[in-house]
Amino acid sequence: MKFRFLLWVLGLMMAKASRNNPAFQQQLGDKDLAFQLQTLDGKVARHFIVKHQRITSRSGVHPEPAFAIAFKDAAYGFATMQAKNKQLAFMTGIQDKSIQIKGNPALVMWFQGLTKYLKPKKKK
């Protein structure tokens, strides 16, 4: 349940950033694609659609994502996406096959670059 909620919030944050953050919009560029985050069994899945420098998200599996990141289970996906050192958590997961990437790995790197724009603003 926490993983499903996390993916939903990620969709909201990316949708907001695609409307209000010029640097985020620049990273989206002229991309026109769909990608998804899911569990390996597909029971928890959310896909994200990038079009016209905007991101929308929907629950469920997309028929033809440009890439998909599949976690061994929802608890592992939640823990990985909440890890302090996300890059290390992802690399470890990929090496031990707890995370599987389907599709274009270059786009996965592009997605990970997008996430740096989603950090909460620090209070002054």
Tab-separated table of N, CA and C in Angstrom:
chain	number	residue	atom	x	y	z
A	1	MET	N	0.821	-1.192	0.000
A	1	MET	CA	0.000	0.000	0.000
A	1	MET	C	0.870	1.264	0.000
A	2	LYS	N	1.975	1.240	0.776
A	2	LYS	CA	2.853	2.410	0.838
A	2	LYS	C	3.501	2.671	-0.525
A	3	PHE	N	3.881	1.600	-1.228
A	3	PHE	CA	4.527	1.751	-2.532
A	3	PHE	C	3.544	2.363	-3.528
A	4	ARG	N	2.320	1.876	-3.521
A	4	ARG	CA	1.285	2.406	-4.425
A	4	ARG	C	1.077	3.904	-4.159
A	5	PHE	N	1.013	4.282	-2.879
A	5	PHE	CA	0.839	5.679	-2.492
A	5	PHE	C	2.042	6.517	-2.930
A	6	LEU	N	3.256	5.970	-2.729
A	6	LEU	CA	4.476	6.667	-3.130
A	6	LEU	C	4.472	6.951	-4.637
A	7	LEU	N	4.070	5.980	-5.440
A	7	LEU	CA	4.024	6.179	-6.892
A	7	LEU	C	2.997	7.237	-7.265
A	8	TRP	N	1.857	7.244	-6.571
A	8	TRP	CA	0.822	8.235	-6.825
A	8	TRP	C	1.336	9.643	-6.508
A	9	VAL	N	2.007	9.783	-5.346
A	9	VAL	CA	2.568	11.085	-4.952
A	9	VAL	C	3.657	11.508	-5.940
A	10	LEU	N	4.472	10.568	-6.393
A	10	LEU	CA	5.498	10.871	-7.390
A	10	LEU	C	4.853	11.443	-8.646
A	11	GLY	N	3.742	10.853	-9.065
A	11	GLY	CA	3.012	11.365	-10.229
A	11	GLY	C	2.529	12.784	-10.007
A	12	LEU	N	1.981	13.063	-8.824
A	12	LEU	CA	1.521	14.428	-8.516
A	12	LEU	C	2.675	15.418	-8.536
A	13	MET	N	3.793	15.026	-7.931
A	13	MET	CA	4.952	15.922	-7.860
A	13	MET	C	5.521	16.210	-9.258
A	14	MET	N	5.592	15.178	-10.102
A	14	MET	CA	6.121	15.388	-11.454
A	14	MET	C	5.146	16.217	-12.290
A	15	ALA	N	3.848	15.998	-12.110
A	15	ALA	CA	2.848	16.794	-12.846
A	15	ALA	C	2.968	18.266	-12.458
A	16	LYS	N	3.101	18.537	-11.164
A	16	LYS	CA	3.233	19.921	-10.690
A	16	LYS	C	4.518	20.543	-11.220
A	17	ALA	N	5.638	19.809	-11.124
A	17	ALA	CA	6.921	20.328	-11.612
A	17	ALA	C	6.871	20.592	-13.114
A	18	SER	N	6.138	19.749	-13.857
A	18	SER	CA	6.065	19.944	-15.312
A	18	SER	C	5.238	21.193	-15.662
A	19	ARG	N	4.406	21.642	-14.730
A	19	ARG	CA	3.639	22.878	-14.955
A	19	ARG	C	4.372	24.122	-14.468
A	20	ASN	N	5.131	23.991	-13.351
A	20	ASN	CA	5.636	25.183	-12.663
A	20	ASN	C	7.150	25.370	-12.646
A	21	ASN	N	7.917	24.368	-13.026
A	21	ASN	CA	9.365	24.444	-12.883
A	21	ASN	C	10.041	24.477	-14.261
A	22	PRO	N	10.549	25.650	-14.675
A	22	PRO	CA	11.175	25.762	-16.008
A	22	PRO	C	12.351	24.804	-16.214
A	23	ALA	N	13.157	24.576	-15.161
A	23	ALA	CA	14.303	23.659	-15.298
A	23	ALA	C	13.813	22.233	-15.534
A	24	PHE	N	12.743	21.837	-14.845
A	24	PHE	CA	12.157	20.507	-15.028
A	24	PHE	C	11.608	20.382	-16.454
A	25	GLN	N	10.905	21.431	-16.900
A	25	GLN	CA	10.349	21.423	-18.261
A	25	GLN	C	11.459	21.289	-19.298
A	26	GLN	N	12.582	21.952	-19.052
A	26	GLN	CA	13.707	21.868	-19.981
A	26	GLN	C	14.237	20.436	-20.057
A	27	GLN	N	14.280	19.743	-18.909
A	27	GLN	CA	14.727	18.347	-18.895
A	27	GLN	C	13.764	17.451	-19.684
A	28	LEU	N	12.480	17.792	-19.654
A	28	LEU	CA	11.506	17.002	-20.416
A	28	LEU	C	11.722	17.188	-21.909
A	29	GLY	N	12.167	18.388	-22.286
A	29	GLY	CA	12.481	18.667	-23.684
A	29	GLY	C	11.329	18.317	-24.606
A	30	ASP	N	11.651	17.655	-25.703
A	30	ASP	CA	10.622	17.287	-26.682
A	30	ASP	C	10.277	15.800	-26.584
A	31	LYS	N	10.526	15.223	-25.409
A	31	LYS	CA	10.232	13.795	-25.215
A	31	LYS	C	8.728	13.536	-25.339
A	32	ASP	N	8.404	12.424	-25.950
A	32	ASP	CA	7.019	11.969	-26.107
A	32	ASP	C	7.056	10.460	-25.866
A	33	LEU	N	6.815	10.069	-24.618
A	33	LEU	CA	6.966	8.655	-24.263
A	33	LEU	C	6.174	8.334	-23.012
A	34	ALA	N	6.118	7.052	-22.722
A	34	ALA	CA	5.521	6.582	-21.471
A	34	ALA	C	6.543	5.688	-20.788
A	35	PHE	N	6.568	5.744	-19.461
A	35	PHE	CA	7.416	4.835	-18.700
A	35	PHE	C	6.639	4.393	-17.470
A	36	GLN	N	7.104	3.314	-16.851
A	36	GLN	CA	6.376	2.848	-15.674
A	36	GLN	C	7.285	2.313	-14.596
A	37	LEU	N	6.758	2.385	-13.376
A	37	LEU	CA	7.386	1.805	-12.196
A	37	LEU	C	6.406	0.758	-11.692
A	38	GLN	N	6.923	-0.420	-11.332
A	38	GLN	CA	6.024	-1.523	-10.988
A	38	GLN	C	6.730	-2.560	-10.130
A	39	THR	N	5.943	-3.517	-9.631
A	39	THR	CA	6.516	-4.699	-8.996
A	39	THR	C	6.725	-5.732	-10.102
A	40	LEU	N	7.606	-6.697	-9.865
A	40	LEU	CA	7.882	-7.715	-10.887
A	40	LEU	C	6.628	-8.475	-11.294
A	41	ASP	N	5.734	-8.734	-10.332
A	41	ASP	CA	4.513	-9.471	-10.660
A	41	ASP	C	3.446	-8.580	-11.314
A	42	GLY	N	3.697	-7.277	-11.376
A	42	GLY	CA	2.760	-6.362	-12.033
A	42	GLY	C	1.528	-6.017	-11.205
A	43	LYS	N	1.468	-6.487	-9.958
A	43	LYS	CA	0.294	-6.202	-9.129
A	43	LYS	C	0.217	-4.729	-8.750
A	44	VAL	N	1.366	-4.100	-8.563
A	44	VAL	CA	1.406	-2.656	-8.311
A	44	VAL	C	2.159	-2.039	-9.478
A	45	ALA	N	1.484	-1.175	-10.221
A	45	ALA	CA	2.121	-0.529	-11.373
A	45	ALA	C	1.500	0.849	-11.581
A	46	ARG	N	2.336	1.785	-11.988
A	46	ARG	CA	1.859	3.119	-12.346
A	46	ARG	C	2.680	3.559	-13.538
A	47	HIS	N	2.004	4.089	-14.550
A	47	HIS	CA	2.746	4.585	-15.705
A	47	HIS	C	2.609	6.099	-15.803
A	48	PHE	N	3.643	6.676	-16.386
A	48	PHE	CA	3.782	8.123	-16.482
A	48	PHE	C	3.914	8.473	-17.954
A	49	ILE	N	3.152	9.457	-18.395
A	49	ILE	CA	3.144	9.842	-19.804
A	49	ILE	C	3.766	11.228	-19.932
A	50	VAL	N	4.792	11.325	-20.769
A	50	VAL	CA	5.479	12.588	-21.027
A	50	VAL	C	5.081	13.044	-22.419
A	51	LYS	N	4.494	14.227	-22.497
A	51	LYS	CA	4.056	14.767	-23.791
A	51	LYS	C	3.934	16.282	-23.667
A	52	HIS	N	4.476	17.008	-24.630
A	52	HIS	CA	4.399	18.482	-24.652
A	52	HIS	C	4.907	19.104	-23.350
A	53	GLN	N	6.036	18.620	-22.848
A	53	GLN	CA	6.671	19.102	-21.616
A	53	GLN	C	5.762	19.008	-20.392
A	54	ARG	N	4.865	18.045	-20.394
A	54	ARG	CA	3.994	17.788	-19.246
A	54	ARG	C	4.065	16.306	-18.901
A	55	ILE	N	3.834	15.997	-17.621
A	55	ILE	CA	3.781	14.607	-17.189
A	55	ILE	C	2.430	14.363	-16.543
A	56	THR	N	1.801	13.284	-16.956
A	56	THR	CA	0.585	12.811	-16.298
A	56	THR	C	0.853	11.365	-15.886
A	57	SER	N	0.085	10.881	-14.929
A	57	SER	CA	0.287	9.491	-14.526
A	57	SER	C	-1.055	8.798	-14.364
A	58	ARG	N	-1.023	7.496	-14.546
A	58	ARG	CA	-2.216	6.670	-14.421
A	58	ARG	C	-1.832	5.379	-13.698
A	59	SER	N	-2.775	4.833	-13.002
A	59	SER	CA	-2.569	3.551	-12.343
A	59	SER	C	-2.564	2.449	-13.398
A	60	GLY	N	-1.824	1.395	-13.138
A	60	GLY	CA	-1.833	0.237	-14.022
A	60	GLY	C	-0.664	0.204	-14.988
A	61	VAL	N	-0.652	-0.848	-15.802
A	61	VAL	CA	0.430	-1.119	-16.741
A	61	VAL	C	0.143	-0.449	-18.075
A	62	HIS	N	1.178	0.142	-18.661
A	62	HIS	CA	1.076	0.741	-20.000
A	62	HIS	C	1.396	-0.340	-21.031
A	63	PRO	N	0.700	-0.370	-22.168
A	63	PRO	CA	0.961	-1.430	-23.151
A	63	PRO	C	2.360	-1.386	-23.777
A	64	GLU	N	2.920	-0.194	-23.973
A	64	GLU	CA	4.241	-0.099	-24.597
A	64	GLU	C	5.088	1.004	-23.971
A	65	PRO	N	5.578	0.799	-22.752
A	65	PRO	CA	6.425	1.838	-22.144
A	65	PRO	C	7.805	1.879	-22.805
A	66	ALA	N	8.405	3.059	-22.851
A	66	ALA	CA	9.770	3.191	-23.377
A	66	ALA	C	10.739	2.472	-22.447
A	67	PHE	N	10.437	2.497	-21.147
A	67	PHE	CA	11.195	1.714	-20.179
A	67	PHE	C	10.320	1.438	-18.968
A	68	ALA	N	10.666	0.391	-18.249
A	68	ALA	CA	9.967	0.053	-17.009
A	68	ALA	C	11.011	-0.332	-15.974
A	69	ILE	N	10.781	0.114	-14.748
A	69	ILE	CA	11.618	-0.291	-13.625
A	69	ILE	C	10.736	-1.171	-12.747
A	70	ALA	N	11.148	-2.438	-12.607
A	70	ALA	CA	10.352	-3.406	-11.844
A	70	ALA	C	11.111	-3.818	-10.585
A	71	PHE	N	10.463	-3.638	-9.445
A	71	PHE	CA	11.043	-4.008	-8.152
A	71	PHE	C	10.536	-5.390	-7.766
A	72	LYS	N	11.334	-6.154	-7.008
A	72	LYS	CA	10.950	-7.535	-6.673
A	72	LYS	C	9.614	-7.596	-5.935
A	73	ASP	N	9.315	-6.596	-5.110
A	73	ASP	CA	8.007	-6.515	-4.454
A	73	ASP	C	7.772	-5.076	-3.996
A	74	ALA	N	6.570	-4.797	-3.524
A	74	ALA	CA	6.193	-3.433	-3.154
A	74	ALA	C	7.031	-2.909	-1.988
A	75	ALA	N	7.288	-3.745	-0.996
A	75	ALA	CA	8.070	-3.305	0.167
A	75	ALA	C	9.490	-2.919	-0.261
A	76	TYR	N	10.073	-3.715	-1.152
A	76	TYR	CA	11.426	-3.416	-1.635
A	76	TYR	C	11.427	-2.136	-2.455
A	77	GLY	N	10.419	-1.949	-3.306
A	77	GLY	CA	10.307	-0.734	-4.113
A	77	GLY	C	10.204	0.500	-3.245
A	78	PHE	N	9.380	0.415	-2.199
A	78	PHE	CA	9.218	1.540	-1.285
A	78	PHE	C	10.544	1.851	-0.586
A	79	ALA	N	11.200	0.816	-0.068
A	79	ALA	CA	12.470	1.006	0.648
A	79	ALA	C	13.536	1.607	-0.266
A	80	THR	N	13.605	1.146	-1.500
A	80	THR	CA	14.612	1.637	-2.444
A	80	THR	C	14.370	3.101	-2.777
A	81	MET	N	13.119	3.453	-3.028
A	81	MET	CA	12.815	4.833	-3.418
A	81	MET	C	12.896	5.797	-2.242
A	82	GLN	N	12.905	5.279	-1.015
A	82	GLN	CA	13.034	6.118	0.172
A	82	GLN	C	14.453	6.111	0.742
A	83	ALA	N	15.344	5.333	0.140
A	83	ALA	CA	16.712	5.205	0.656
A	83	ALA	C	17.430	6.550	0.649
A	84	LYS	N	18.291	6.753	1.641
A	84	LYS	CA	19.083	7.998	1.701
A	84	LYS	C	19.975	8.110	0.460
A	85	ASN	N	20.655	7.018	0.118
A	85	ASN	CA	21.507	6.998	-1.067
A	85	ASN	C	20.793	6.175	-2.148
A	86	LYS	N	19.907	6.840	-2.881
A	86	LYS	CA	19.089	6.149	-3.878
A	86	LYS	C	19.928	5.509	-4.977
A	87	GLN	N	20.985	6.213	-5.404
A	87	GLN	CA	21.823	5.686	-6.477
A	87	GLN	C	22.449	4.354	-6.060
A	88	LEU	N	22.963	4.294	-4.848
A	88	LEU	CA	23.551	3.051	-4.347
A	88	LEU	C	22.479	1.964	-4.216
A	89	ALA	N	21.310	2.337	-3.705
A	89	ALA	CA	20.218	1.367	-3.543
A	89	ALA	C	19.808	0.789	-4.896
A	90	PHE	N	19.707	1.640	-5.919
A	90	PHE	CA	19.341	1.161	-7.258
A	90	PHE	C	20.422	0.256	-7.828
A	91	MET	N	21.686	0.673	-7.710
A	91	MET	CA	22.776	-0.133	-8.261
A	91	MET	C	22.836	-1.505	-7.587
A	92	THR	N	22.687	-1.536	-6.268
A	92	THR	CA	22.692	-2.808	-5.541
A	92	THR	C	21.530	-3.679	-5.998
A	93	GLY	N	20.356	-3.089	-6.119
A	93	GLY	CA	19.167	-3.833	-6.560
A	93	GLY	C	19.309	-4.400	-7.957
A	94	ILE	N	19.912	-3.622	-8.847
A	94	ILE	CA	20.109	-4.098	-10.224
A	94	ILE	C	21.109	-5.256	-10.236
A	95	GLN	N	22.177	-5.119	-9.451
A	95	GLN	CA	23.197	-6.169	-9.416
A	95	GLN	C	22.659	-7.476	-8.843
A	96	ASP	N	21.845	-7.390	-7.799
A	96	ASP	CA	21.345	-8.645	-7.219
A	96	ASP	C	19.984	-9.061	-7.796
A	97	LYS	N	19.579	-8.423	-8.883
A	97	LYS	CA	18.362	-8.772	-9.638
A	97	LYS	C	17.057	-8.500	-8.870
A	98	SER	N	17.143	-7.673	-7.817
A	98	SER	CA	15.929	-7.277	-7.098
A	98	SER	C	15.197	-6.171	-7.853
A	99	ILE	N	15.935	-5.510	-8.761
A	99	ILE	CA	15.354	-4.496	-9.643
A	99	ILE	C	15.692	-4.906	-11.067
A	100	GLN	N	14.685	-4.927	-11.915
A	100	GLN	CA	14.910	-5.238	-13.322
A	100	GLN	C	14.465	-4.064	-14.169
A	101	ILE	N	15.293	-3.756	-15.163
A	101	ILE	CA	14.980	-2.659	-16.070
A	101	ILE	C	14.649	-3.256	-17.429
A	102	LYS	N	13.496	-2.855	-17.943
A	102	LYS	CA	13.091	-3.299	-19.270
A	102	LYS	C	13.047	-2.072	-20.156
A	103	GLY	N	13.621	-2.180	-21.343
A	103	GLY	CA	13.599	-1.043	-22.260
A	103	GLY	C	14.929	-0.312	-22.286
A	104	ASN	N	14.880	0.958	-22.620
A	104	ASN	CA	16.055	1.775	-22.880
A	104	ASN	C	16.729	2.252	-21.587
A	105	PRO	N	17.938	1.739	-21.267
A	105	PRO	CA	18.609	2.149	-20.027
A	105	PRO	C	18.985	3.634	-20.013
A	106	ALA	N	19.227	4.228	-21.177
A	106	ALA	CA	19.562	5.658	-21.227
A	106	ALA	C	18.387	6.492	-20.718
A	107	LEU	N	17.174	6.045	-21.003
A	107	LEU	CA	15.993	6.769	-20.524
A	107	LEU	C	15.827	6.616	-19.013
A	108	VAL	N	16.280	5.496	-18.469
A	108	VAL	CA	16.242	5.314	-17.013
A	108	VAL	C	17.153	6.360	-16.358
A	109	MET	N	18.333	6.571	-16.940
A	109	MET	CA	19.261	7.585	-16.418
A	109	MET	C	18.620	8.971	-16.522
A	110	TRP	N	17.934	9.237	-17.625
A	110	TRP	CA	17.233	10.510	-17.811
A	110	TRP	C	16.180	10.693	-16.704
A	111	PHE	N	15.421	9.634	-16.411
A	111	PHE	CA	14.402	9.701	-15.367
A	111	PHE	C	15.037	9.985	-14.001
A	112	GLN	N	16.139	9.311	-13.703
A	112	GLN	CA	16.791	9.537	-12.418
A	112	GLN	C	17.294	10.981	-12.311
A	113	GLY	N	17.675	11.566	-13.444
A	113	GLY	CA	18.067	12.979	-13.454
A	113	GLY	C	16.883	13.898	-13.155
A	114	LEU	N	15.693	13.482	-13.583
A	114	LEU	CA	14.488	14.286	-13.320
A	114	LEU	C	14.177	14.360	-11.828
A	115	THR	N	14.437	13.283	-11.124
A	115	THR	CA	14.022	13.211	-9.728
A	115	THR	C	14.729	14.230	-8.844
A	116	LYS	N	15.887	14.738	-9.277
A	116	LYS	CA	16.579	15.735	-8.444
A	116	LYS	C	15.780	17.036	-8.349
A	117	TYR	N	14.868	17.261	-9.288
A	117	TYR	CA	14.042	18.468	-9.264
A	117	TYR	C	12.838	18.321	-8.338
A	118	LEU	N	12.642	17.148	-7.764
A	118	LEU	CA	11.447	16.884	-6.957
A	118	LEU	C	11.698	16.976	-5.461
A	119	LYS	N	12.903	17.345	-5.072
A	119	LYS	CA	13.200	17.448	-3.640
A	119	LYS	C	12.413	18.602	-3.041
A	120	PRO	N	11.925	18.433	-1.808
A	120	PRO	CA	11.180	19.527	-1.177
A	120	PRO	C	12.071	20.740	-0.940
A	121	LYS	N	11.477	21.914	-1.035
A	121	LYS	CA	12.236	23.149	-0.814
A	121	LYS	C	12.584	23.271	0.672
A	122	LYS	N	13.798	23.689	0.924
A	122	LYS	CA	14.247	23.882	2.314
A	122	LYS	C	13.705	25.212	2.836
A	123	LYS	N	13.278	25.201	4.086
A	123	LYS	CA	12.786	26.429	4.716
A	123	LYS	C	13.972	27.306	5.106
A	124	LYS	N	13.805	28.613	4.928
A	124	LYS	CA	14.899	29.540	5.228
A	124	LYS	C	14.856	29.959	6.669
